[in-house]
mmCIF file of C-alpha atoms in Angstrom:
data_model
loop_
_atom_site.group_PDB
_atom_site.id
_atom_site.type_symbol
_atom_site.label_atom_id
_atom_site.label_comp_id
_atom_site.label_asym_id
_atom_site.label_seq_id
_atom_site.Cartn_x
_atom_site.Cartn_y
_atom_site.Cartn_z
ATOM 1 C CA UNK I 1 18.048 30.103 14.405
ATOM 2 C CA UNK I 2 20.310 30.969 17.311
ATOM 3 C CA UNK I 3 20.332 28.467 20.100
ATOM 4 C CA UNK I 4 22.210 25.529 21.486
ATOM 5 C CA UNK I 5 22.697 22.660 19.067
ATOM 6 C CA UNK I 6 24.595 19.379 19.141
ATOM 7 C CA UNK I 7 26.446 18.015 16.153
ATOM 8 C CA UNK I 8 28.531 14.912 15.586
ATOM 9 C CA UNK I 9 32.238 15.180 14.824
ATOM 10 C CA UNK I 10 33.506 12.127 12.919
ATOM 11 C CA UNK I 11 37.278 11.746 13.275
ATOM 12 C CA UNK I 12 39.425 9.696 10.913
ATOM 13 C CA UNK I 13 43.157 9.054 11.276
ATOM 14 C CA UNK I 14 45.173 10.162 8.233
ATOM 15 C CA UNK I 15 48.849 10.200 7.291
ATOM 16 C CA UNK I 16 48.986 13.890 8.275
ATOM 17 C CA UNK I 17 46.979 13.652 11.526
ATOM 18 C CA UNK I 18 43.183 13.673 11.664
ATOM 19 C CA UNK I 19 40.370 14.544 9.307
ATOM 20 C CA UNK I 20 37.031 15.478 10.857
ATOM 21 C CA UNK I 21 33.604 16.192 9.421
ATOM 22 C CA UNK I 22 30.141 17.009 10.674
ATOM 23 C CA UNK I 23 27.655 14.676 8.930
ATOM 24 C CA UNK I 24 24.690 16.910 9.782
ATOM 25 C CA UNK I 25 26.219 19.826 7.855
ATOM 26 C CA UNK I 26 27.032 18.834 4.274
ATOM 27 C CA UNK I 27 30.525 19.916 3.264
ATOM 28 C CA UNK I 28 31.556 20.982 6.768
ATOM 29 C CA UNK I 29 34.922 19.419 7.512
ATOM 30 C CA UNK I 30 38.365 20.243 8.851
ATOM 31 C CA UNK I 31 41.610 18.615 9.897
ATOM 32 C CA UNK I 32 44.391 18.822 12.460
ATOM 33 C CA UNK I 33 47.673 17.255 13.456
ATOM 34 C CA UNK I 34 46.133 15.966 16.700
ATOM 35 C CA UNK I 35 42.622 14.902 17.687
ATOM 36 C CA UNK I 36 42.246 18.013 19.827
ATOM 37 C CA UNK I 37 43.420 20.325 17.051
ATOM 38 C CA UNK I 38 40.995 18.675 14.627
ATOM 39 C CA UNK I 39 38.131 19.063 17.125
ATOM 40 C CA UNK I 40 39.019 22.719 17.747
ATOM 41 C CA UNK I 41 39.121 23.299 13.993
ATOM 42 C CA UNK I 42 35.768 21.613 13.323
ATOM 43 C CA UNK I 43 34.176 23.714 16.058
ATOM 44 C CA UNK I 44 35.376 26.834 14.215
ATOM 45 C CA UNK I 45 34.199 25.373 10.901
ATOM 46 C CA UNK I 46 30.712 24.635 12.283
ATOM 47 C CA UNK I 47 30.416 28.144 13.734
ATOM 48 C CA UNK I 48 31.435 29.661 10.385
ATOM 49 C CA UNK I 49 29.076 27.336 8.487
ATOM 50 C CA UNK I 50 26.126 28.279 10.699
ATOM 51 C CA UNK I 51 26.894 32.002 10.481
ATOM 52 C CA UNK I 52 26.905 31.746 6.681
ATOM 53 C CA UNK I 53 23.678 29.748 6.739
ATOM 54 C CA UNK I 54 21.981 32.355 8.951
ATOM 55 C CA UNK I 55 23.004 35.067 6.482
ATOM 56 C CA UNK I 56 21.553 33.144 3.527
ATOM 57 C CA UNK I 57 18.338 32.190 5.330
ATOM 58 C CA UNK I 58 17.704 35.725 6.535
ATOM 59 C CA UNK I 59 16.757 36.562 2.950
ATOM 60 C CA UNK I 60 14.398 33.567 2.547
ATOM 61 C CA UNK I 61 11.043 32.422 3.879
ATOM 62 C CA UNK I 62 11.770 29.748 6.491
ATOM 63 C CA UNK I 63 9.220 27.401 8.050
ATOM 64 C CA UNK I 64 9.748 25.006 10.937
ATOM 65 C CA UNK I 65 8.776 21.346 10.487
ATOM 66 C CA UNK I 66 8.151 18.751 13.158
ATOM 67 C CA UNK I 67 8.944 15.213 12.034
ATOM 68 C CA UNK I 68 8.012 12.152 14.070
ATOM 69 C CA UNK I 69 10.334 9.262 13.338
#
Protein backbone atom coordinates (compact mmCIF):
# COMPACT_ATOMS: atom_id res chain seq x y z
CA UNK A 1 0.00 0.00 0.00
CA UNK A 2 2.96 2.32 0.41
CA UNK A 3 3.87 4.28 -2.65
CA UNK A 4 3.43 7.60 -4.34
CA UNK A 5 -0.16 8.65 -4.88
CA UNK A 6 -1.88 11.78 -6.16
CA UNK A 7 -5.07 13.13 -4.65
CA UNK A 8 -7.21 16.15 -5.40
CA UNK A 9 -7.59 18.94 -2.84
CA UNK A 10 -10.84 20.87 -3.34
CA UNK A 11 -10.65 24.32 -1.75
CA UNK A 12 -13.69 26.41 -0.86
CA UNK A 13 -13.64 29.95 0.53
CA UNK A 14 -15.49 30.28 3.86
CA UNK A 15 -16.14 33.09 6.32
CA UNK A 16 -13.26 31.78 8.46
CA UNK A 17 -10.75 31.12 5.64
CA UNK A 18 -10.74 27.95 3.54
CA UNK A 19 -12.28 24.52 3.77
CA UNK A 20 -10.57 21.72 1.86
CA UNK A 21 -11.46 18.10 1.20
CA UNK A 22 -10.07 15.16 -0.71
CA UNK A 23 -12.89 13.65 -2.81
CA UNK A 24 -11.02 10.37 -3.28
CA UNK A 25 -10.94 9.77 0.49
CA UNK A 26 -14.44 9.90 1.97
CA UNK A 27 -14.57 12.06 5.09
CA UNK A 28 -11.04 13.42 4.69
CA UNK A 29 -11.20 17.18 5.06
CA UNK A 30 -9.53 20.08 6.84
CA UNK A 31 -9.48 23.86 6.96
CA UNK A 32 -7.16 26.82 7.36
CA UNK A 33 -7.12 30.59 7.57
CA UNK A 34 -5.20 30.80 4.28
CA UNK A 35 -5.08 28.61 1.18
CA UNK A 36 -1.57 27.46 2.08
CA UNK A 37 -2.55 26.61 5.65
CA UNK A 38 -5.55 24.64 4.38
CA UNK A 39 -3.34 22.76 1.90
CA UNK A 40 -0.76 22.00 4.59
CA UNK A 41 -3.54 20.76 6.87
CA UNK A 42 -5.14 18.52 4.22
CA UNK A 43 -1.74 16.98 3.49
CA UNK A 44 -1.49 16.04 7.18
CA UNK A 45 -5.09 14.79 7.14
CA UNK A 46 -4.45 12.58 4.08
CA UNK A 47 -1.30 11.12 5.64
CA UNK A 48 -3.20 10.34 8.86
CA UNK A 49 -6.14 8.89 6.90
CA UNK A 50 -3.86 6.60 4.89
CA UNK A 51 -1.94 5.47 7.98
CA UNK A 52 -5.23 4.52 9.64
CA UNK A 53 -6.39 2.74 6.50
CA UNK A 54 -3.15 0.74 6.31
CA UNK A 55 -3.65 -0.34 9.93
CA UNK A 56 -7.21 -1.51 9.25
CA UNK A 57 -6.34 -3.27 5.99
CA UNK A 58 -3.39 -5.09 7.50
CA UNK A 59 -5.92 -7.29 9.30
CA UNK A 60 -7.99 -8.01 6.16
CA UNK A 61 -7.63 -9.93 2.92
CA UNK A 62 -6.94 -7.35 0.20
CA UNK A 63 -7.03 -7.98 -3.55
CA UNK A 64 -5.96 -5.62 -6.31
CA UNK A 65 -8.41 -4.88 -9.14
CA UNK A 66 -7.66 -3.46 -12.56
CA UNK A 67 -10.55 -1.48 -14.03
CA UNK A 68 -10.60 -0.28 -17.62
CA UNK A 69 -12.76 2.80 -18.01
